[in-house]
Short mmCIF file of C-alpha atoms in Angstrom, two decimals:
data_model
loop_
_atom_site.label_atom_id
_atom_site.label_comp_id
_atom_site.label_asym_id
_atom_site.label_seq_id
_atom_site.Cartn_x
_atom_site.Cartn_y
_atom_site.Cartn_z
CA MET A 272 34.91 62.00 -50.05
CA GLU A 273 37.87 61.21 -47.68
CA SER A 274 41.52 62.26 -48.71
CA ARG A 275 43.61 60.23 -50.41
CA SER A 276 45.61 59.12 -47.65
CA THR A 277 42.96 58.46 -45.40
CA ARG A 278 41.40 56.10 -48.07
CA ILE A 279 44.96 54.21 -48.64
CA ALA A 280 44.83 54.06 -44.26
CA LEU A 281 41.25 52.61 -44.45
CA THR A 282 42.24 50.25 -47.36
CA VAL A 283 45.11 48.85 -45.58
CA TRP A 284 43.48 48.50 -41.88
CA SER A 285 40.93 46.76 -43.49
CA ALA A 286 42.87 44.47 -45.41
CA LEU A 287 44.66 43.76 -41.91
CA VAL A 288 41.75 42.91 -40.33
CA LEU A 289 40.80 40.93 -43.34
CA LEU A 290 43.59 38.87 -43.14
CA PHE A 291 43.49 38.51 -39.33
CA LEU A 292 39.80 36.60 -39.71
CA TRP A 293 40.93 34.17 -42.38
CA VAL A 294 44.68 33.40 -41.40
CA PRO A 295 43.72 31.13 -38.42
CA LEU A 296 41.26 29.76 -41.06
CA ALA A 297 43.74 28.65 -44.14
CA LEU A 298 45.98 27.55 -41.07
CA ILE A 299 43.72 24.75 -39.92
CA MET A 300 42.94 23.68 -43.65
CA LEU A 301 46.65 23.29 -44.16
CA TYR A 302 46.78 21.24 -40.77
CA ALA A 303 44.26 18.89 -41.80
CA PHE A 304 47.47 17.48 -44.90
CA ASN A 305 50.18 17.73 -41.57
CA LYS A 306 52.38 14.52 -42.23
CA SER A 307 53.46 14.56 -38.62
CA SER A 308 50.77 13.85 -35.66
CA VAL A 309 52.60 16.42 -33.69
CA GLU A 310 50.96 20.11 -34.63
CA SER A 311 53.61 22.28 -34.56
CA TRP A 312 55.06 24.53 -37.13
CA PRO A 313 56.39 24.39 -39.52
CA MET A 314 55.13 21.36 -40.69
CA PRO A 315 57.65 18.53 -41.52
CA GLY A 316 55.43 17.25 -44.82
CA PHE A 317 52.20 16.72 -46.01
CA THR A 318 49.91 13.49 -46.44
CA THR A 319 46.49 13.12 -47.24
CA HIS A 320 46.57 9.74 -45.29
CA TRP A 321 44.43 11.43 -41.92
CA PHE A 322 41.31 12.40 -44.47
CA HIS A 323 40.87 8.64 -44.29
CA ALA A 324 42.13 7.93 -40.93
CA ALA A 325 39.45 10.29 -39.30
CA TRP A 326 36.82 8.41 -40.49
CA THR A 327 36.06 6.45 -37.48
CA SER A 328 32.91 5.10 -35.92
CA GLU A 329 33.48 7.46 -33.37
CA VAL A 330 33.05 10.71 -35.53
CA ARG A 331 30.51 8.90 -37.69
CA GLU A 332 28.09 8.46 -34.80
CA SER A 333 28.69 11.79 -33.30
CA LEU A 334 28.60 13.02 -36.90
CA TRP A 335 25.41 11.46 -37.66
CA LEU A 336 23.62 12.14 -34.44
CA SER A 337 24.51 16.20 -34.67
CA VAL A 338 22.97 15.96 -37.97
CA ARG A 339 19.54 14.01 -36.30
CA VAL A 340 19.52 16.77 -33.32
CA GLY A 341 19.99 19.29 -35.55
CA LEU A 342 17.09 18.71 -38.12
CA THR A 343 14.82 17.78 -35.18
CA ALA A 344 14.98 20.78 -33.40
CA THR A 345 15.26 23.13 -36.57
CA ALA A 346 11.64 21.15 -37.38
CA ILE A 347 10.61 22.10 -33.99
CA ALA A 348 11.75 25.58 -34.19
CA LEU A 349 10.34 26.31 -37.44
CA VAL A 350 6.43 24.50 -36.65
CA LEU A 351 6.91 26.98 -32.95
CA GLY A 352 8.80 30.03 -34.66
CA SER A 353 6.83 30.85 -37.23
CA MET A 354 3.22 29.64 -35.04
CA ALA A 355 4.37 32.32 -32.81
CA ALA A 356 5.55 35.03 -35.23
CA PHE A 357 2.10 34.46 -36.18
CA GLY A 358 0.64 35.21 -33.23
CA VAL A 359 2.92 38.16 -31.96
CA ALA A 360 2.39 40.16 -35.29
CA ARG A 361 -1.37 39.31 -36.02
CA PHE A 362 -3.46 39.34 -32.91
CA ARG A 363 -3.30 41.16 -30.11
CA PHE A 364 -3.98 39.42 -26.77
CA PHE A 365 -3.12 39.52 -23.23
CA GLY A 366 0.35 39.34 -22.32
CA ARG A 367 1.57 39.65 -26.07
CA ASP A 368 4.55 42.06 -25.50
CA THR A 369 5.71 39.55 -22.14
CA VAL A 370 5.31 36.48 -25.13
CA SER A 371 7.97 38.37 -27.09
CA PHE A 372 10.55 39.40 -24.44
CA LEU A 373 10.31 35.92 -23.09
CA LEU A 374 10.71 34.67 -26.21
CA VAL A 375 14.04 36.20 -26.44
CA LEU A 376 15.55 34.97 -23.68
CA PRO A 377 17.42 31.84 -24.80
CA LEU A 378 19.50 34.20 -26.70
CA ALA A 379 19.82 36.74 -24.40
CA LEU A 380 21.09 34.46 -21.86
CA PRO A 381 24.31 32.71 -21.82
CA GLY A 382 24.22 29.38 -22.97
CA ILE A 383 25.27 28.31 -19.16
CA VAL A 384 22.13 29.50 -17.90
CA THR A 385 19.73 28.09 -20.15
CA GLY A 386 21.59 24.88 -19.98
CA ILE A 387 21.94 24.53 -15.89
CA ALA A 388 18.55 25.85 -15.73
CA LEU A 389 17.13 22.72 -17.75
CA ASN A 390 20.06 20.38 -16.41
CA SER A 391 18.32 21.08 -13.02
CA ALA A 392 14.81 20.63 -14.36
CA PHE A 393 16.02 17.41 -15.73
CA VAL A 394 17.00 16.38 -12.39
CA VAL A 395 13.86 17.31 -10.63
CA GLY A 396 11.16 16.23 -13.04
CA ASN A 397 13.40 12.86 -13.33
CA VAL A 398 13.81 13.01 -16.83
CA ALA A 399 16.49 10.64 -17.97
CA LEU A 400 19.60 12.89 -19.97
CA SER A 401 18.93 11.63 -23.79
CA THR A 402 19.21 12.19 -27.26
CA TRP A 403 15.40 13.94 -26.69
CA THR A 404 16.92 16.13 -24.46
CA ILE A 405 19.94 17.45 -26.19
CA VAL A 406 17.35 18.22 -28.96
CA ILE A 407 14.06 20.26 -26.48
CA GLY A 408 17.91 22.28 -25.02
CA HIS A 409 18.74 23.31 -28.69
CA ALA A 410 15.21 24.02 -29.57
CA THR A 411 14.97 26.84 -27.11
CA PHE A 412 17.58 29.01 -29.23
CA CYS A 413 16.10 27.62 -32.62
CA VAL A 414 12.85 28.90 -32.06
CA VAL A 415 14.22 31.92 -31.03
CA ILE A 416 16.17 32.40 -34.61
CA VAL A 417 12.65 31.09 -36.56
CA PHE A 418 11.05 33.40 -34.98
CA ASN A 419 12.88 36.75 -35.12
CA ASN A 420 13.39 35.71 -38.37
CA VAL A 421 9.30 35.15 -39.24
CA LEU A 422 8.48 38.49 -37.50
CA ALA A 423 10.58 40.51 -39.26
CA ARG A 424 9.60 39.70 -42.10
CA LEU A 425 5.87 39.52 -41.11
CA ARG A 426 6.11 43.37 -40.01
CA ARG A 427 8.15 44.43 -43.40
CA SER A 428 4.84 42.86 -45.17
CA SER A 429 1.65 44.12 -45.43
CA PRO A 430 -1.37 42.33 -43.70
CA SER A 431 -3.73 44.14 -46.80
CA LEU A 432 -1.87 41.28 -49.30
CA ILE A 433 -4.19 38.72 -47.46
CA GLU A 434 -7.27 40.35 -47.11
CA ALA A 435 -6.55 41.10 -51.24
CA SER A 436 -6.14 37.70 -52.06
CA TYR A 437 -9.69 37.02 -50.32
CA ASP A 438 -11.13 39.71 -52.00
CA LEU A 439 -9.83 38.69 -55.16
CA GLY A 440 -11.57 35.32 -54.60
CA ALA A 441 -8.27 32.87 -53.44
CA ASP A 442 -9.19 30.30 -50.56
CA GLY A 443 -7.38 29.69 -48.04
CA TRP A 444 -5.21 27.67 -49.32
CA GLN A 445 -4.57 29.31 -52.39
CA THR A 446 -4.18 32.46 -50.71
CA PHE A 447 -0.82 30.17 -48.43
CA ARG A 448 0.88 28.97 -51.19
CA PHE A 449 0.33 31.93 -53.78
CA VAL A 450 1.10 35.30 -51.03
CA ILE A 451 1.76 33.98 -47.87
CA TRP A 452 4.27 31.40 -48.61
CA PRO A 453 6.72 33.34 -51.53
CA VAL A 454 6.78 36.26 -48.52
CA LEU A 455 7.45 33.99 -45.90
CA SER A 456 9.45 30.97 -47.33
CA THR A 457 13.08 33.18 -47.40
CA ALA A 458 12.43 34.53 -44.15
CA LEU A 459 12.23 30.16 -43.33
CA VAL A 460 15.16 28.99 -45.25
CA ALA A 461 17.35 31.72 -44.00
CA GLY A 462 16.06 31.63 -39.74
CA GLY A 463 15.91 26.98 -40.56
CA LEU A 464 19.64 27.43 -42.29
CA LEU A 465 20.90 29.40 -39.30
CA ALA A 466 18.85 27.13 -36.45
CA PHE A 467 20.89 24.21 -37.62
CA ALA A 468 24.20 25.77 -37.63
CA LEU A 469 23.69 26.76 -34.57
CA SER A 470 22.63 23.50 -33.01
CA PHE A 471 25.09 21.42 -34.93
CA ASP A 472 28.23 24.01 -33.58
CA GLU A 473 26.59 23.90 -29.41
CA VAL A 474 28.59 22.86 -27.52
CA ILE A 475 27.73 24.29 -23.43
CA VAL A 476 24.14 23.60 -23.70
CA THR A 477 24.50 20.64 -25.24
CA THR A 478 27.00 19.44 -22.24
CA PHE A 479 24.29 19.71 -19.39
CA THR A 480 21.65 18.32 -21.59
CA ALA A 481 23.32 15.88 -22.51
CA GLY A 482 23.62 11.77 -21.19
CA VAL A 483 26.05 9.55 -22.37
CA GLN A 484 25.43 11.07 -25.95
CA ASN A 485 28.20 12.72 -27.58
CA THR A 486 27.57 15.07 -30.36
CA LEU A 487 30.69 16.12 -32.65
CA PRO A 488 31.00 19.41 -30.64
CA LEU A 489 31.19 16.97 -27.80
CA LEU A 490 33.52 14.91 -29.26
CA ILE A 491 35.84 17.46 -30.74
CA LEU A 492 35.85 19.23 -27.05
CA GLY A 493 36.97 15.80 -25.54
CA TYR A 494 39.56 15.29 -28.21
CA ILE A 495 41.09 18.59 -27.92
CA ARG A 496 40.92 18.64 -24.10
CA LEU A 497 43.02 15.71 -23.93
CA GLY A 498 44.86 16.54 -26.66
CA GLN A 499 44.31 13.28 -28.11
CA GLN A 500 43.50 12.41 -31.69
CA LEU A 501 44.70 16.13 -32.75
CA PRO A 502 44.61 15.27 -36.80
CA VAL A 503 41.10 13.62 -36.66
CA VAL A 504 40.62 17.26 -35.40
CA ASN A 505 42.07 18.90 -38.24
CA VAL A 506 40.34 16.73 -40.25
CA ILE A 507 36.99 17.32 -38.93
CA ALA A 508 37.58 21.26 -38.96
CA PHE A 509 38.65 21.35 -42.62
CA ALA A 510 35.68 19.70 -43.54
CA MET A 511 33.51 22.13 -41.38
CA ILE A 512 35.40 24.80 -42.93
CA LEU A 513 34.35 24.18 -46.58
CA LEU A 514 30.85 22.73 -45.77
CA THR A 515 29.66 26.45 -43.55
CA ALA A 516 30.97 27.74 -46.94
CA ILE A 517 27.73 26.23 -48.47
CA PRO A 518 25.22 27.99 -46.33
CA VAL A 519 26.95 31.18 -45.76
CA LEU A 520 27.08 31.88 -49.85
CA LEU A 521 23.46 30.72 -50.21
CA ALA A 522 22.77 33.11 -47.33
CA ALA A 523 24.28 36.05 -48.70
CA ARG A 524 22.76 35.12 -52.06
CA LEU A 525 18.96 35.10 -50.47
CA MET A 526 20.34 38.59 -48.98
CA ARG A 527 20.65 39.72 -52.02
CA ASP A 528 17.98 38.63 -53.21
CA THR A 529 15.49 39.88 -50.98
CA GLY A 530 17.23 43.16 -50.57
CA VAL A 531 19.40 43.49 -47.51
CA LEU A 532 22.88 43.96 -49.08
CA ARG A 533 22.37 46.15 -51.42
CA GLY A 534 24.35 45.12 -54.69
CA GLY A 535 25.12 48.82 -56.12
CA ALA A 536 27.31 51.74 -54.89
CA THR A 537 24.69 53.36 -52.78
CA HIS A 538 26.46 57.29 -52.68
CA MET B 51 -2.53 26.86 -31.64
CA ALA B 52 -0.63 28.30 -29.10
CA LEU B 53 -0.80 25.22 -26.56
CA PRO B 54 2.65 24.02 -27.91
CA ILE B 55 4.28 27.63 -27.71
CA LEU B 56 2.42 28.12 -24.24
CA ALA B 57 4.14 24.41 -23.14
CA PHE B 58 7.30 25.16 -24.50
CA VAL B 59 7.50 29.16 -22.65
CA LEU B 60 6.37 27.80 -19.72
CA VAL B 61 9.42 24.44 -19.31
CA TYR B 62 11.79 26.87 -20.04
CA LEU B 63 10.70 29.78 -17.84
CA THR B 64 10.03 27.02 -14.51
CA SER B 65 13.58 26.05 -15.30
CA LEU B 66 15.15 29.45 -15.16
CA ILE B 67 12.74 30.59 -11.93
CA ALA B 68 13.34 27.29 -10.39
CA LEU B 69 17.32 27.70 -10.79
CA PHE B 70 17.38 31.13 -9.46
CA ILE B 71 14.93 29.88 -6.51
CA SER B 72 17.71 27.15 -5.85
CA SER B 73 20.27 29.47 -5.21
CA PHE B 74 18.96 30.83 -2.04
CA TRP B 75 18.72 27.19 -0.77
CA SER B 76 22.07 24.96 0.16
CA VAL B 77 23.84 21.94 -0.07
CA ASP B 78 24.15 19.44 2.86
CA PRO B 79 27.87 18.65 2.81
CA PHE B 80 28.10 14.99 4.13
CA THR B 81 24.42 13.77 2.44
CA SER B 82 24.95 16.10 -0.62
CA GLU B 83 21.54 16.71 -0.51
CA MET B 84 19.59 20.29 -1.34
CA THR B 85 18.13 21.52 1.84
CA HIS B 86 15.31 23.97 0.76
CA VAL B 87 16.36 26.49 4.57
CA TRP B 88 16.26 30.07 2.82
CA ASN B 89 19.24 31.93 3.24
CA LEU B 90 21.54 34.04 1.38
CA ASP B 91 24.89 32.06 2.91
CA ASN B 92 25.51 31.81 -0.83
CA TYR B 93 25.70 35.76 -2.07
CA ARG B 94 27.44 36.06 0.98
CA GLU B 95 30.03 33.76 0.39
CA LEU B 96 29.97 35.88 -2.80
CA TRP B 97 30.51 39.22 -1.66
CA HIS B 98 33.04 38.23 0.93
CA SER B 99 35.34 36.07 -1.18
CA SER B 100 38.26 37.81 -2.88
CA ALA B 101 38.77 34.88 -4.48
CA TYR B 102 35.24 34.96 -6.35
CA ARG B 103 35.40 38.75 -6.70
CA THR B 104 38.77 38.93 -9.03
CA ILE B 105 37.17 36.02 -11.07
CA ALA B 106 33.75 38.30 -11.53
CA VAL B 107 36.28 41.21 -12.00
CA ARG B 108 38.32 38.98 -14.50
CA THR B 109 35.77 38.00 -16.60
CA ILE B 110 34.18 41.55 -16.92
CA GLY B 111 37.52 43.20 -17.56
CA ILE B 112 37.63 41.03 -20.32
CA ALA B 113 34.70 41.08 -21.42
CA ALA B 114 34.97 45.07 -21.77
CA ALA B 115 38.70 45.14 -23.74
CA VAL B 116 37.49 42.35 -25.96
CA THR B 117 34.47 45.21 -26.63
CA ILE B 118 37.14 47.87 -27.10
CA ALA B 119 39.52 45.89 -29.38
CA ASP B 120 36.34 44.72 -31.94
CA ALA B 121 35.36 48.15 -32.21
CA ILE B 122 38.54 49.64 -33.01
CA LEU B 123 39.80 46.25 -35.39
CA ALA B 124 35.83 46.27 -37.11
CA PHE B 125 34.99 50.28 -37.32
CA PRO B 126 37.41 50.86 -40.41
CA LEU B 127 36.84 47.79 -42.06
CA ALA B 128 32.79 49.07 -41.59
CA TYR B 129 33.46 52.45 -43.08
CA PHE B 130 35.26 50.75 -45.83
CA MET B 131 32.74 48.31 -47.20
CA ALA B 132 29.71 51.05 -46.33
CA ARG B 133 31.58 53.97 -48.12
CA ILE B 134 34.38 52.88 -50.49
CA ALA B 135 34.40 49.38 -51.98
CA GLY B 136 32.04 48.71 -54.72
CA GLY B 137 28.82 46.38 -55.07
CA ARG B 138 31.35 43.49 -55.94
CA SER B 139 34.28 43.81 -53.42
CA ARG B 140 31.61 44.99 -50.73
CA ALA B 141 29.44 41.56 -51.34
CA LEU B 142 32.67 39.61 -51.16
CA ILE B 143 33.71 41.21 -47.77
CA PHE B 144 30.01 40.53 -46.57
CA VAL B 145 31.03 36.68 -47.38
CA ALA B 146 34.57 36.91 -45.88
CA VAL B 147 33.27 38.01 -42.60
CA LEU B 148 30.70 35.80 -42.10
CA LEU B 149 31.85 32.63 -42.39
CA PRO B 150 34.43 32.82 -40.19
CA LEU B 151 30.80 33.43 -37.66
CA TRP B 152 29.58 30.81 -39.26
CA SER B 153 32.52 27.87 -39.21
CA SER B 154 32.76 25.74 -35.65
CA TYR B 155 33.59 27.85 -32.09
CA LEU B 156 35.79 24.97 -31.23
CA ILE B 157 37.61 24.84 -34.24
CA ARG B 158 38.38 28.53 -33.95
CA VAL B 159 39.80 28.13 -30.60
CA TYR B 160 41.82 24.84 -31.44
CA ILE B 161 43.39 26.89 -34.39
CA TRP B 162 44.01 29.57 -31.93
CA ARG B 163 45.95 27.05 -29.57
CA LEU B 164 48.17 25.91 -32.30
CA ILE B 165 49.32 29.62 -33.50
CA LEU B 166 50.14 30.37 -30.10
CA ALA B 167 51.59 27.20 -28.96
CA HIS B 168 55.36 27.42 -28.37
CA ASP B 169 56.43 26.33 -31.23
CA GLY B 170 53.97 27.66 -33.48
CA VAL B 171 52.96 29.22 -36.02
CA LEU B 172 53.23 32.88 -34.48
CA ASN B 173 56.68 32.23 -32.61
CA TRP B 174 58.02 31.00 -35.49
CA THR B 175 56.82 34.41 -37.37
CA LEU B 176 58.49 36.60 -34.87
CA GLY B 177 61.68 34.13 -35.39
CA LYS B 178 62.00 34.86 -38.86
CA ALA B 179 61.91 38.50 -38.71
CA GLY B 180 64.05 38.41 -35.72
CA LEU B 181 61.93 39.39 -32.96
CA PRO B 182 61.81 37.59 -29.66
CA ALA B 183 59.20 34.89 -28.89
CA ALA B 184 55.52 36.14 -27.40
CA ASN B 185 55.02 33.31 -25.31
CA ILE B 186 51.44 34.51 -24.94
CA GLY B 187 49.77 30.78 -25.06
CA TYR B 188 47.69 29.78 -22.06
CA THR B 189 47.54 33.02 -20.62
CA ASN B 190 45.13 35.99 -20.31
CA TRP B 191 46.32 37.29 -23.20
CA ALA B 192 45.04 34.23 -25.48
CA VAL B 193 41.71 34.32 -23.93
CA TRP B 194 41.29 38.29 -25.19
CA LEU B 195 43.29 37.90 -28.17
CA ILE B 196 40.73 34.52 -29.28
CA PHE B 197 37.56 36.37 -27.47
CA THR B 198 38.43 39.60 -30.11
CA TYR B 199 38.76 36.81 -32.91
CA MET B 200 35.43 34.77 -32.13
CA TRP B 201 33.51 37.49 -31.77
CA LEU B 202 34.79 40.15 -34.47
CA PRO B 203 32.08 39.67 -36.80
CA PHE B 204 29.25 40.34 -34.45
CA MET B 205 30.75 43.89 -34.10
CA ILE B 206 31.42 44.68 -37.97
CA LEU B 207 27.98 43.98 -39.14
CA PRO B 208 25.90 46.43 -37.20
CA VAL B 209 28.32 49.11 -37.33
CA TYR B 210 28.58 48.39 -41.40
CA ALA B 211 24.79 48.65 -41.19
CA ALA B 212 24.39 52.04 -39.36
CA LEU B 213 27.31 53.55 -41.35
CA GLU B 214 25.52 52.75 -44.52
CA ARG B 215 22.78 54.54 -43.38
CA VAL B 216 24.44 57.84 -43.04
CA PRO B 217 23.38 59.94 -46.25
CA GLU B 218 26.80 61.18 -47.75
CA SER B 219 25.45 64.52 -47.85
CA PHE B 220 25.55 64.98 -44.32
CA LEU B 221 29.48 64.47 -44.23
CA GLU B 222 29.49 67.40 -47.50
CA ALA B 223 27.02 69.71 -45.37
CA SER B 224 29.67 69.12 -42.48
CA ARG B 225 32.76 69.74 -44.62
CA ASP B 226 31.05 72.69 -46.52
CA LEU B 227 31.02 74.51 -43.06
CA GLY B 228 34.63 74.01 -42.59
CA ALA B 229 34.95 71.16 -40.22
CA GLY B 230 37.98 69.40 -40.79
CA ALA B 231 38.52 65.27 -41.29
CA TRP B 232 38.66 64.89 -37.43
CA ILE B 233 35.99 66.84 -36.71
CA THR B 234 33.45 65.35 -38.82
CA PHE B 235 34.27 62.04 -37.71
CA ARG B 236 33.52 63.01 -33.89
CA ARG B 237 30.67 65.25 -34.11
CA VAL B 238 29.13 63.59 -37.48
CA LEU B 239 29.93 60.14 -38.43
CA LEU B 240 31.08 58.65 -34.90
CA PRO B 241 27.65 59.82 -33.50
CA LEU B 242 25.35 58.52 -36.18
CA ALA B 243 27.54 55.32 -35.75
CA LEU B 244 26.94 54.95 -32.00
CA PRO B 245 23.79 52.71 -31.86
CA GLY B 246 25.47 50.28 -34.34
CA LEU B 247 28.96 50.30 -32.01
CA VAL B 248 26.76 49.59 -28.90
CA ALA B 249 24.31 47.11 -30.30
CA GLY B 250 27.88 44.98 -31.72
CA SER B 251 28.94 45.37 -28.58
CA ILE B 252 25.99 44.27 -27.10
CA PHE B 253 27.31 40.87 -28.61
CA THR B 254 30.58 41.11 -27.26
CA PHE B 255 30.25 41.40 -24.53
CA SER B 256 27.53 39.17 -23.45
CA LEU B 257 29.25 36.56 -25.47
CA THR B 258 32.10 37.41 -23.41
CA LEU B 259 30.54 37.13 -20.10
CA GLY B 260 29.23 33.77 -20.01
CA ASP B 261 31.87 32.00 -21.87
CA TYR B 262 33.96 29.21 -20.08
CA ILE B 263 35.08 26.82 -23.03
CA THR B 264 37.86 29.03 -24.54
CA PRO B 265 39.41 30.06 -20.88
CA LEU B 266 39.14 26.45 -20.29
CA LEU B 267 40.95 25.44 -23.53
CA ALA B 268 43.20 28.35 -24.60
CA GLY B 269 43.44 29.65 -20.56
CA GLY B 270 45.44 29.11 -18.11
CA ALA B 271 45.70 28.50 -14.30
CA SER B 272 44.83 31.96 -13.73
CA SER B 273 42.09 32.17 -16.31
CA GLN B 274 39.21 31.23 -14.47
CA PHE B 275 35.88 33.23 -15.93
CA ILE B 276 32.61 33.39 -13.91
CA GLY B 277 31.32 30.26 -16.32
CA ASN B 278 34.57 28.12 -15.33
CA VAL B 279 33.41 28.36 -11.29
CA VAL B 280 29.36 27.31 -12.25
CA ASP B 281 30.41 24.26 -14.75
CA ASP B 282 32.88 23.29 -11.75
CA ASN B 283 30.29 23.53 -8.55
CA ILE B 284 27.24 21.91 -10.99
CA ASN B 285 29.71 19.14 -11.93
CA ASN B 286 30.35 18.85 -7.94
CA GLN B 287 26.61 19.21 -7.31
CA LEU B 288 26.75 22.14 -5.58
CA THR B 289 23.60 24.09 -7.70
CA PRO B 290 23.07 26.50 -5.44
CA PHE B 291 26.23 28.15 -5.53
CA ALA B 292 26.27 27.77 -9.17
CA ALA B 293 22.90 29.23 -9.77
CA ALA B 294 23.86 32.09 -7.14
CA PHE B 295 27.09 33.00 -9.09
CA ALA B 296 25.18 32.73 -12.37
CA THR B 297 23.57 35.67 -11.21
CA VAL B 298 26.12 37.89 -11.89
CA PRO B 299 26.80 38.31 -15.53
CA LEU B 300 22.99 38.49 -15.45
CA VAL B 301 22.45 41.42 -13.91
CA VAL B 302 25.72 43.21 -15.18
CA MET B 303 24.00 42.63 -19.01
CA GLY B 304 20.78 43.66 -17.68
CA VAL B 305 22.53 46.89 -16.43
CA TYR B 306 24.29 47.15 -19.64
CA LEU B 307 21.23 46.29 -21.83
CA LEU B 308 19.14 49.67 -19.80
CA ILE B 309 21.94 51.82 -21.12
CA ALA B 310 22.11 49.90 -24.20
CA ARG B 311 18.93 51.07 -24.69
CA ARG B 312 19.15 54.57 -23.53
CA LEU B 313 21.97 54.99 -26.37
CA GLY B 314 19.41 53.77 -29.18
CA ALA B 315 21.19 50.69 -29.89
CA PHE B 316 18.04 48.50 -30.40
CA GLU B 317 17.02 50.73 -33.41
CA ALA B 318 20.31 49.38 -34.99
CA LEU B 319 20.56 45.96 -33.82
#
């Protein structure tokens, strides 16, 4: 065991690091109530006026676009990602290692490389930039997220489970419903959530695959760069931080349920 | 079933290869058309220009500084989570570390802009404490600080995972054999946690290396990253030069990953 002074030092350091992580988030939530539209500190007073003012058609449209893009990219990712994971986990085929390596590239490469590569491909192929090109751009890394999650789960579960199910007389659908689905569902939910969150927040790939479309991050980026509509940015920040709490708490639950995060003391 | 995946991989891969090939081409300055004549001019320009060298060194240097700062901040917290905190507080810290990671990237850059601004929270706090104002807004210090903030959770999580796997008996054995706290840390704990640290450093290093939004929003006139130059060149239709400069972080990252694999980081991911 650590000495008493070491424990105190570690506790204090940990508290400071957590403060470092959280003070900025707390501040931005406070700024949403700033009476002034000049973001200096201390704030002259509080108001809830901006919450109403932030619900502009511009914000609504880009929010709706971001949701649509996120859902579509996630849906594509769930289908392609889990199919690829099944293929890599269950079958041996020529080029299997190459496929699993290539599928990690969109995450390993900086967003700007993926972005400009797709951008020049669209230009060369005469594809007009649209909502769909954004979806394709986002799908590149969303597929990888789902692929990794599902593959990790498949590797941890034994293929003999499925054989046993067939041996006991279950048909294909029953095996899927009662054996494969319970094993995979949490991995799919976790992968899907993460994929959606990454798509919803993506800036760099979007700038290179969007035409005139403004996703929510692109709208915010524009506001911040020009120093316009900052009270609106504050309100969006407030809402987004509250919203992200939902998937995080859910994911923490999932992890606890699947034993990734052990609840009890381990020593 | 394999067809859509194959199509997907093909589209992505073809775009990457096409981009790489275009780095050996050039753009006609009069017509702005790409001329398909093989040459190494883009790479030569990169090599000989001191401005681009400065930008590359700055990018890699800040990425390294961010990684070191994150390791120093993360290790004690990860240790606290893994070996001191009880089940409940550990779960709580876990959520407290994950949540900032999930909140919007732009929002996190933006809030630091407000904090570090001339009339922001930092200077107000320093003033109250009777200290001189720190005007680090829109400097390389700001870029370093913000990146350190952004990627910190990526360092905490793998280090925590590595530390949690160290059996208590190893530390006891070390102490029983007469090692003090420092020696136990240096000779037992650190080597066992190293794969976790390296795994975290892959994130902190590569994410900083490829970024250009934070330098754009929170940096100053001399905070340009490789990504900013790439972005500028793409916007000016100079794709070949952009592609050539974009290979620099890729090569750096490739070397880094090779070293990381030797240090066993991939088992810790």
